[in-house]
Amino acid sequence: AQRVTQPEKLLSVFKGAPVELKCNYSYSGSPELFWYVQYSRQRLQLLLRHISRESIKGFTADLNKGETSFHLKKPFAQEEDSAMYYCALRGGADGLTFGKGTHLIIQP
Amino acid sequence: ETGVTQSPTHLIKTRGQQVTLRCSSQSGHNTVSWYQQALGQGPQFIFQYYREEENGRGNFPPRFSGLQFPNYSSELNVNALELDDSALYLCASSFDRVNEKLFFGSGTQLSVL
């Protein structure tokens, strides 16, 4: 069975501080990992995916197969980063398996 | 380009009733998937339709069923509603069944009393 764990329900950091949202997964094969974000009063949207190895809005995430992790990082947090972040995994042909999410609050 | 739209936005039903939720895919997308999001949880995959056929299903009982129409819009039907079915139901469309990037609707909030 595949599983995604986001250990922090809530993460609060000050503006300008580094941010790291943790994500660990359990899957026997080669997974595809994603980060989705939901800003206040907006719909869930894709932030980034590991296969693209891109940086979106200053965020990056590296897939670490040894530690089965896909942590989301940003060196300097901005107030507009406040949102709900979901890590998701796709293994095989089925849909995405989401974690429970981390609510990120950036304090001024 | 229109986004994913869902109707209704809110719905209240009683236990044992049946409900139909509707979704219009984003223009150009031929794949639609449905997710259930309970309060405080992440979305949970129900099933996916590609070109009018179900091609993936999560751990949901058969009383959860769906349809996809030739215009790629979709319905989610739930029979014999239970209290635990109360949740936000999200529809997502994608360009193809590989669904690397999902475009989500705003959801339908279902309350079962």
XYZ file of N, CA and C in Angstrom:
663
model
N 0.850 -1.194 0.000
C 0.000 0.000 0.000
C 0.884 1.242 0.000
N 0.424 2.269 -0.661
C 1.201 3.498 -0.701
C 0.664 4.486 0.306
N 1.574 5.257 0.867
C 1.177 6.197 1.911
C 2.063 7.431 1.850
N 1.472 8.588 2.185
C 2.211 9.839 2.263
C 2.021 10.421 3.655
N 3.121 10.773 4.286
C 3.060 11.316 5.639
C 3.625 12.732 5.671
N 2.832 13.639 6.168
C 3.286 15.005 6.418
C 3.200 15.198 7.923
N 4.334 15.164 8.608
C 4.304 15.108 10.063
C 3.821 16.384 10.746
N 3.922 17.520 10.047
C 3.532 18.790 10.665
C 2.152 19.202 10.166
N 1.234 19.372 11.117
C -0.094 19.846 10.740
C -0.042 21.356 10.512
N 0.803 22.011 11.308
C 0.916 23.462 11.259
C 2.388 23.848 11.373
N 2.794 24.797 10.523
C 4.167 25.298 10.571
C 4.126 26.818 10.473
N 4.708 27.473 11.457
C 4.709 28.925 11.484
C 6.141 29.431 11.470
N 6.466 30.287 10.487
C 7.802 30.864 10.385
C 7.677 32.361 10.127
N 8.744 33.074 10.393
C 8.741 34.512 10.138
C 9.153 34.785 8.700
N 8.646 35.881 8.199
C 8.996 36.347 6.854
C 10.509 36.462 6.748
N 11.045 35.948 5.640
C 12.483 36.003 5.414
C 13.235 34.794 5.936
N 12.592 33.989 6.758
C 13.230 32.802 7.316
C 13.117 31.645 6.328
N 13.987 30.636 6.438
C 13.858 29.477 5.542
C 12.656 28.615 5.940
N 12.109 27.947 4.924
C 10.951 27.081 5.142
C 11.281 25.677 4.658
N 10.893 24.685 5.456
C 10.982 23.305 5.000
C 9.732 22.555 5.427
N 8.978 22.093 4.456
C 7.788 21.298 4.730
C 8.150 19.842 4.459
N 7.943 19.007 5.459
C 8.390 17.627 5.346
C 7.343 16.716 4.708
N 7.852 15.783 3.934
C 6.993 14.779 3.306
C 7.776 13.480 3.220
N 7.199 12.431 3.758
C 7.774 11.096 3.617
C 6.757 10.178 2.964
N 7.229 9.235 2.200
C 6.302 8.369 1.490
C 6.675 6.907 1.683
N 5.694 6.080 1.398
C 5.895 4.638 1.429
C 5.339 4.080 0.135
N 6.223 3.467 -0.667
C 5.806 2.885 -1.945
C 6.896 1.961 -2.410
N 6.528 0.797 -2.894
C 7.517 -0.227 -3.226
C 8.188 0.016 -4.572
N 7.541 0.737 -5.471
C 8.114 0.941 -6.792
C 8.750 2.306 -6.927
N 8.791 2.817 -8.165
C 9.320 4.150 -8.420
C 8.171 5.149 -8.430
N 8.091 5.992 -7.425
C 6.936 6.886 -7.346
C 7.143 8.173 -8.133
N 6.036 8.834 -8.402
C 6.091 10.208 -8.878
C 5.551 11.070 -7.756
N 6.276 12.101 -7.398
C 5.905 12.933 -6.255
C 5.547 14.336 -6.701
N 4.582 14.891 -5.997
C 4.065 16.216 -6.321
C 3.861 17.012 -5.022
N 3.882 18.321 -5.184
C 3.390 19.212 -4.143
C 2.246 20.029 -4.727
N 1.093 19.987 -4.039
C -0.051 20.807 -4.384
C -0.238 21.854 -3.283
N -0.779 23.009 -3.666
C -0.965 24.100 -2.721
C -2.372 24.659 -2.851
N -2.920 25.057 -1.716
C -4.227 25.712 -1.717
C -4.126 27.018 -0.949
N -4.159 28.131 -1.665
C -4.179 29.450 -1.035
C -5.593 29.739 -0.556
N -5.705 30.705 0.358
C -7.000 31.026 0.943
C -8.011 31.377 -0.136
N -9.172 30.704 -0.082
C -10.290 30.967 -1.006
C -9.959 30.617 -2.456
N -8.935 29.815 -2.671
C -8.625 29.362 -4.020
C -8.700 27.847 -4.076
N -8.679 27.316 -5.256
C -8.739 25.872 -5.403
C -7.348 25.261 -5.337
N -7.347 23.980 -5.114
C -6.090 23.235 -5.044
C -5.380 23.302 -6.400
N -4.076 23.558 -6.378
C -3.335 23.662 -7.634
C -1.948 23.058 -7.488
N -1.413 22.614 -8.614
C -0.091 22.015 -8.606
C 0.974 23.081 -8.362
N 1.880 22.804 -7.441
C 3.007 23.704 -7.195
C 4.222 23.209 -7.978
N 4.615 21.962 -7.723
C 5.710 21.413 -8.502
C 5.688 19.884 -8.449
N 6.443 19.277 -9.367
C 6.516 17.823 -9.459
C 7.988 17.442 -9.602
N 8.349 16.326 -9.012
C 9.771 15.990 -8.925
C 10.357 15.733 -10.310
N 9.545 15.222 -11.217
C 10.072 14.826 -12.516
C 10.543 16.048 -13.321
N 9.992 17.227 -12.998
C 10.343 18.426 -13.736
C 11.613 19.077 -13.202
N 11.926 18.794 -11.959
C 13.092 19.368 -11.299
C 13.130 20.895 -11.466
N 11.967 21.510 -11.294
C 11.883 22.954 -11.502
C 11.699 23.655 -10.160
N 11.891 24.961 -10.199
C 11.658 25.801 -9.030
C 10.478 26.698 -9.346
N 9.472 26.631 -8.499
C 8.271 27.434 -8.690
C 8.104 28.342 -7.481
N 7.970 29.634 -7.722
C 7.796 30.619 -6.654
C 8.902 30.487 -5.609
N 10.074 30.086 -6.042
C 11.210 29.965 -5.130
C 11.268 28.655 -4.369
N 10.276 27.793 -4.546
C 10.235 26.505 -3.872
C 10.954 25.439 -4.699
N 11.637 24.555 -4.019
C 12.241 23.381 -4.641
C 11.951 22.165 -3.784
N 12.027 21.006 -4.410
C 11.855 19.759 -3.666
C 12.691 18.693 -4.350
N 13.450 17.980 -3.583
C 14.289 16.914 -4.119
C 13.800 15.558 -3.628
N 13.671 14.646 -4.557
C 13.256 13.294 -4.205
C 14.468 12.532 -3.670
N 14.364 12.063 -2.444
C 15.432 11.283 -1.825
C 14.913 9.865 -1.633
N 15.277 8.984 -2.546
C 14.741 7.627 -2.511
C 15.282 6.843 -1.313
N 16.504 7.164 -0.883
C 17.075 6.459 0.264
C 16.300 6.739 1.537
N 15.901 7.997 1.702
C 15.141 8.378 2.893
C 13.643 8.411 2.619
N 13.246 8.037 1.425
C 11.835 8.098 0.982
C 11.204 9.422 1.401
N 11.845 10.509 0.994
C 11.345 11.832 1.353
C 11.268 12.733 0.127
N 10.454 13.751 0.249
C 10.281 14.750 -0.825
C 9.944 16.063 -0.131
N 10.899 16.579 0.619
C 10.659 17.784 1.404
C 10.637 19.020 0.505
N 9.761 19.955 0.853
C 9.605 21.203 0.103
C 10.376 22.308 0.826
N 11.185 23.046 0.065
C 12.041 24.045 0.706
C 11.969 25.376 -0.016
N 12.165 26.416 0.782
C 12.294 27.765 0.229
C 13.241 28.529 1.140
N 14.251 29.180 0.582
C 15.258 29.817 1.445
C 14.741 31.028 2.217
N 13.822 31.795 1.622
C 13.333 33.015 2.271
C 11.816 33.098 2.125
N 11.112 32.872 3.201
C 9.654 32.844 3.141
C 9.067 34.225 2.909
N 7.969 34.250 2.164
C 7.230 35.495 1.916
C 5.810 35.332 2.452
N 5.186 36.455 2.790
C 3.851 36.381 3.389
C 2.860 35.683 2.463
N 3.021 35.850 1.163
C 2.087 35.229 0.220
C 2.261 33.714 0.121
N 3.256 33.172 0.794
C 3.429 31.718 0.820
C 2.477 31.046 1.812
N 1.825 31.833 2.636
C 0.870 31.264 3.601
C -0.221 30.514 2.841
N -0.375 29.244 3.161
C -1.320 28.384 2.432
C -1.309 26.996 3.045
N -2.149 26.138 2.482
C -2.170 24.724 2.842
C -1.389 23.969 1.780
N -0.434 23.153 2.204
C 0.414 22.431 1.266
C 0.200 20.922 1.416
N 0.009 20.263 0.276
C -0.203 18.826 0.270
C 0.870 18.149 -0.576
N 1.469 17.149 -0.009
C 2.381 16.285 -0.744
C 1.559 15.127 -1.309
N 1.864 14.719 -2.538
C 1.086 13.651 -3.163
C 1.995 12.710 -3.935
N 1.551 11.474 -4.031
C 2.327 10.424 -4.696
C 1.457 9.739 -5.732
N 2.040 9.434 -6.861
C 1.347 8.597 -7.846
C 2.213 7.378 -8.107
N 1.630 6.213 -7.776
C 2.322 4.964 -8.037
C 1.468 4.128 -8.960
N 1.900 3.897 -10.150
C 1.098 3.114 -11.075
C 0.019 3.964 -11.739
N -1.036 3.299 -12.159
C -2.048 3.961 -12.958
C -3.157 4.613 -12.140
N -3.166 4.384 -10.841
C -4.239 4.931 -10.016
C -4.020 6.417 -9.766
N -4.998 6.991 -9.099
C -4.906 8.413 -8.816
C -3.853 8.730 -7.772
N -3.841 9.985 -7.371
C -2.853 10.459 -6.412
C -3.229 10.054 -4.988
N -2.198 9.762 -4.212
C -2.360 9.574 -2.774
C -1.811 10.823 -2.102
N -2.667 11.510 -1.373
C -2.282 12.765 -0.727
C -1.958 12.544 0.747
N -1.061 13.407 1.261
C -0.875 13.487 2.695
C -1.988 14.327 3.301
N -1.935 14.476 4.621
C -3.002 15.217 5.304
C -2.818 16.728 5.199
N -1.670 17.148 4.738
C -1.443 18.565 4.533
C -0.751 19.261 5.690
N -0.046 20.333 5.365
C 0.591 21.200 6.361
C 0.131 22.621 6.118
N -0.374 23.228 7.178
C -0.797 24.621 7.082
C 0.405 25.504 7.401
N 0.878 26.219 6.403
C 2.028 27.095 6.557
C 1.569 28.529 6.805
N 2.042 29.085 7.881
C 1.718 30.479 8.212
C 3.021 31.264 8.240
N 3.067 32.334 7.456
C 4.238 33.206 7.434
C 3.894 34.467 8.225
N 4.609 34.657 9.288
C 4.342 35.818 10.140
C 5.179 37.013 9.683
N 4.594 38.212 9.733
C 5.319 39.408 9.255
C 6.477 39.798 10.177
N -10.269 29.992 -22.087
C -10.172 28.636 -21.497
C -10.912 28.615 -20.169
N -11.917 27.745 -20.057
C -12.679 27.682 -18.819
C -12.057 26.639 -17.911
N -12.169 26.881 -16.599
C -11.622 25.938 -15.635
C -12.625 24.847 -15.320
N -12.275 24.035 -14.337
C -13.134 22.944 -13.884
C -14.260 23.522 -13.031
N -15.492 23.199 -13.385
C -16.624 23.690 -12.611
C -17.408 22.525 -12.037
N -17.864 22.703 -10.798
C -18.623 21.666 -10.114
C -19.944 22.221 -9.624
N -20.960 21.358 -9.629
C -22.257 21.762 -9.100
C -22.925 20.580 -8.395
N -23.715 20.857 -7.376
C -23.851 22.147 -6.719
C -22.652 22.448 -5.819
N -22.609 23.613 -5.212
C -21.507 23.942 -4.314
C -21.743 23.345 -2.936
N -22.997 23.290 -2.525
C -23.357 22.713 -1.233
C -24.599 21.842 -1.394
N -24.678 20.807 -0.549
C -25.790 19.882 -0.645
C -26.012 19.256 0.724
N -27.279 19.158 1.095
C -27.609 18.480 2.351
C -28.551 17.325 2.030
N -28.183 16.141 2.492
C -28.996 14.948 2.268
C -29.180 14.215 3.599
N -30.102 13.270 3.598
C -30.279 12.437 4.783
C -29.761 11.039 4.507
N -29.455 10.356 5.575
C -28.910 9.013 5.478
C -29.827 8.110 4.653
N -29.250 7.312 3.752
C -30.019 6.400 2.919
C -30.390 6.971 1.554
N -30.323 8.283 1.422
C -30.657 8.899 0.137
C -29.530 8.690 -0.878
N -29.821 9.118 -2.101
C -28.850 9.046 -3.188
C -28.512 10.471 -3.626
N -27.285 10.657 -4.136
C -26.883 11.994 -4.557
C -26.083 11.904 -5.863
N -26.226 12.936 -6.686
C -25.444 13.048 -7.923
C -24.722 14.380 -7.931
N -23.419 14.321 -8.100
C -22.594 15.525 -8.186
C -22.067 15.641 -9.605
N -21.932 16.883 -10.080
C -21.564 17.085 -11.469
C -20.287 17.890 -11.628
N -19.598 17.639 -12.737
C -18.310 18.283 -12.984
C -18.131 18.515 -14.479
N -17.724 19.717 -14.818
C -17.343 20.011 -16.197
C -15.837 20.171 -16.257
N -15.233 19.392 -17.125
C -13.774 19.410 -17.229
C -13.269 20.701 -17.846
N -12.000 20.959 -17.620
C -11.364 22.086 -18.296
C -11.310 21.776 -19.790
N -11.457 22.822 -20.587
C -11.451 22.676 -22.031
C -10.198 21.925 -22.503
N -10.404 20.904 -23.354
C -9.274 20.161 -23.905
C -8.830 18.972 -23.094
N -9.443 18.769 -21.900
C -9.056 17.657 -21.034
C -9.981 16.469 -21.251
N -9.393 15.262 -21.350
C -10.217 14.082 -21.592
C -10.264 13.129 -20.396
N -9.647 13.516 -19.315
C -9.583 12.656 -18.129
C -10.129 13.415 -16.926
N -10.962 12.730 -16.163
C -11.502 13.349 -14.950
C -11.367 12.376 -13.795
N -11.008 12.882 -12.649
C -10.911 12.052 -11.455
C -11.671 12.732 -10.316
N -12.119 11.926 -9.395
C -12.887 12.407 -8.242
C -12.158 12.056 -6.959
N -12.214 13.011 -6.035
C -11.586 12.825 -4.739
C -12.567 13.206 -3.633
N -12.443 12.520 -2.504
C -13.217 12.853 -1.312
C -12.266 13.447 -0.280
N -12.629 14.603 0.254
C -11.786 15.221 1.273
C -12.591 15.437 2.545
N -12.318 14.613 3.532
C -12.958 14.777 4.830
C -12.261 15.911 5.582
N -12.929 16.452 6.562
C -12.408 17.591 7.315
C -11.058 17.249 7.954
N -10.057 18.062 7.698
C -8.743 17.845 8.301
C -7.894 16.786 7.619
N -8.369 16.278 6.508
C -7.642 15.233 5.785
C -7.243 15.712 4.397
N -6.348 14.977 3.763
C -6.034 15.258 2.375
C -7.064 14.604 1.471
N -7.113 15.018 0.219
C -8.041 14.378 -0.725
C -7.733 12.883 -0.866
N -8.797 12.094 -0.987
C -8.659 10.643 -1.159
C -9.270 10.245 -2.489
N -8.486 9.518 -3.291
C -8.880 9.142 -4.643
C -10.067 8.198 -4.643
N -11.107 8.561 -5.421
C -12.279 7.695 -5.551
C -12.155 6.877 -6.830
N -12.146 7.557 -7.978
C -11.938 6.889 -9.259
C -11.592 7.898 -10.338
N -11.206 7.355 -11.496
C -10.808 8.174 -12.629
C -11.492 7.654 -13.882
N -11.878 8.579 -14.762
C -12.463 8.219 -16.042
C -11.606 8.805 -17.162
N -11.390 7.964 -18.160
C -10.638 8.394 -19.339
C -11.467 8.005 -20.552
N -11.836 8.976 -21.325
C -12.631 8.742 -22.547
C -13.823 7.819 -22.251
N -14.575 8.205 -21.236
C -15.857 7.597 -20.867
C -15.745 6.236 -20.183
N -14.535 5.791 -19.886
C -14.394 4.511 -19.199
C -13.613 4.684 -17.903
N -14.037 3.961 -16.870
C -13.317 3.996 -15.597
C -11.988 3.272 -15.796
N -10.886 3.930 -15.431
C -9.581 3.273 -15.603
C -8.715 3.369 -14.357
N -9.354 3.503 -13.227
C -8.630 3.493 -11.956
C -9.630 3.724 -10.844
N -9.446 3.038 -9.726
C -10.386 3.184 -8.620
C -9.649 3.058 -7.303
N -10.032 3.897 -6.361
C -9.473 3.829 -5.022
C -10.284 2.880 -4.157
N -10.057 2.957 -2.866
C -10.685 2.040 -1.921
C -12.057 2.549 -1.480
N -12.983 2.584 -2.399
C -14.347 3.022 -2.122
C -15.321 1.932 -2.547
N -16.414 1.789 -1.796
C -17.368 0.711 -2.109
C -18.116 0.983 -3.414
N -18.777 -0.053 -3.949
C -19.489 0.080 -5.236
C -20.621 1.090 -5.223
N -21.112 1.469 -4.052
C -22.190 2.460 -4.031
C -21.687 3.839 -4.496
N -20.374 3.978 -4.654
C -19.798 5.152 -5.302
C -19.600 4.779 -6.773
N -20.304 5.451 -7.657
C -20.181 5.150 -9.071
C -20.092 6.449 -9.850
N -19.708 6.330 -11.117
C -19.541 7.539 -11.908
C -19.865 7.328 -13.365
N -19.838 8.445 -14.049
C -20.022 8.446 -15.498
C -19.165 9.548 -16.075
N -18.714 9.317 -17.310
C -18.106 10.409 -18.062
C -18.819 10.464 -19.401
N -19.153 11.639 -19.836
C -19.942 11.829 -21.054
C -19.038 12.161 -22.240
N -19.590 12.079 -23.460
C -18.762 12.353 -24.648
C -18.082 13.718 -24.630
N -18.683 14.689 -23.953
C -18.033 16.005 -23.874
C -17.048 16.069 -22.708
N -16.796 14.912 -22.076
C -15.834 14.732 -20.985
C -16.285 15.322 -19.654
N -17.518 15.798 -19.576
C -18.047 16.147 -18.267
C -18.311 14.848 -17.503
N -18.582 14.958 -16.222
C -18.655 13.742 -15.410
C -19.662 13.886 -14.280
N -20.110 12.754 -13.796
C -20.969 12.693 -12.624
C -20.397 11.710 -11.615
N -20.613 12.038 -10.354
C -20.319 11.112 -9.266
C -21.643 10.810 -8.588
N -21.990 9.544 -8.501
C -23.215 9.119 -7.842
C -22.870 8.342 -6.578
N -23.572 8.664 -5.515
C -23.397 7.921 -4.271
C -24.763 7.441 -3.808
N -24.909 6.136 -3.678
C -26.164 5.535 -3.210
C -26.100 5.241 -1.719
N -27.265 5.105 -1.129
C -27.371 4.693 0.281
C -26.414 5.487 1.153
N -26.591 6.796 1.143
C -25.685 7.693 1.849
C -25.551 7.332 3.327
N -24.310 7.449 3.799
C -24.004 7.234 5.211
C -23.473 8.542 5.796
N -23.529 8.625 7.111
C -23.069 9.853 7.773
C -21.615 10.164 7.416
N -20.790 9.104 7.308
C -19.370 9.290 7.001
C -19.101 9.768 5.581
N -20.137 9.818 4.760
C -19.963 10.351 3.401
C -19.914 11.878 3.399
N -20.208 12.486 4.525
C -20.115 13.937 4.635
C -18.674 14.372 4.395
N -18.479 15.194 3.372
C -17.124 15.587 2.985
C -17.205 16.584 1.843
N -16.036 17.095 1.466
C -15.899 17.908 0.261
C -15.515 16.963 -0.873
N -16.263 17.017 -1.964
C -15.963 16.165 -3.108
C -15.345 17.030 -4.204
N -14.140 16.651 -4.582
C -13.372 17.405 -5.562
C -13.305 16.650 -6.883
N -13.496 17.394 -7.933
C -13.319 16.871 -9.276
C -12.041 17.486 -9.832
N -11.283 16.703 -10.572
C -10.060 17.209 -11.191
C -9.977 16.691 -12.617
N -9.579 17.547 -13.527
C -9.398 17.088 -14.894
C -7.932 17.217 -15.288
N -7.554 16.454 -16.299
C -6.184 16.514 -16.790
C -6.187 16.253 -18.279
N -5.062 16.604 -18.886
C -4.950 16.525 -20.334
C -5.023 15.084 -20.816
N -4.481 14.158 -20.045
C -4.567 12.752 -20.415
C -4.525 11.904 -19.158
N -4.634 10.608 -19.309
C -4.802 9.732 -18.155
C -3.533 9.569 -17.332
N -2.415 10.033 -17.870
C -1.184 10.004 -17.082
C -1.272 11.017 -15.948
N -2.147 11.979 -16.118
C -2.509 13.015 -15.141
C -1.357 13.549 -14.319
N -0.356 14.008 -15.019
C 0.760 14.610 -14.311
C 0.345 15.908 -13.638
N -0.539 16.656 -14.240
C -0.987 17.900 -13.647
C -2.506 17.886 -13.592
N -3.023 17.915 -12.400
C -4.472 17.943 -12.208
C -4.949 19.366 -12.009
N -6.087 19.666 -12.617
C -6.739 20.951 -12.432
C -8.013 20.687 -11.631
N -8.082 21.254 -10.447
C -9.176 20.961 -9.532
C -10.302 21.974 -9.640
N -11.510 21.471 -9.372
C -12.642 22.347 -9.173
C -12.682 22.825 -7.729
N -13.672 23.643 -7.437
C -13.800 24.191 -6.087
C -14.472 23.224 -5.124
N -15.094 22.191 -5.686
C -15.658 21.160 -4.830
C -17.140 21.323 -4.532
N -17.742 20.220 -4.121
C -19.116 20.203 -3.613
C -19.066 19.738 -2.162
N -19.602 20.572 -1.277
C -19.636 20.212 0.143
C -20.918 19.442 0.417
N -20.786 18.159 0.726
C -21.938 17.308 1.001
C -22.063 17.073 2.494
N -23.249 17.327 3.011
C -23.538 17.032 4.419
C -24.631 15.979 4.461
N -24.385 14.909 5.178
C -25.370 13.837 5.343
C -25.852 13.847 6.788
N -27.172 14.029 6.956
C -27.734 14.136 8.307
C -28.468 12.862 8.710
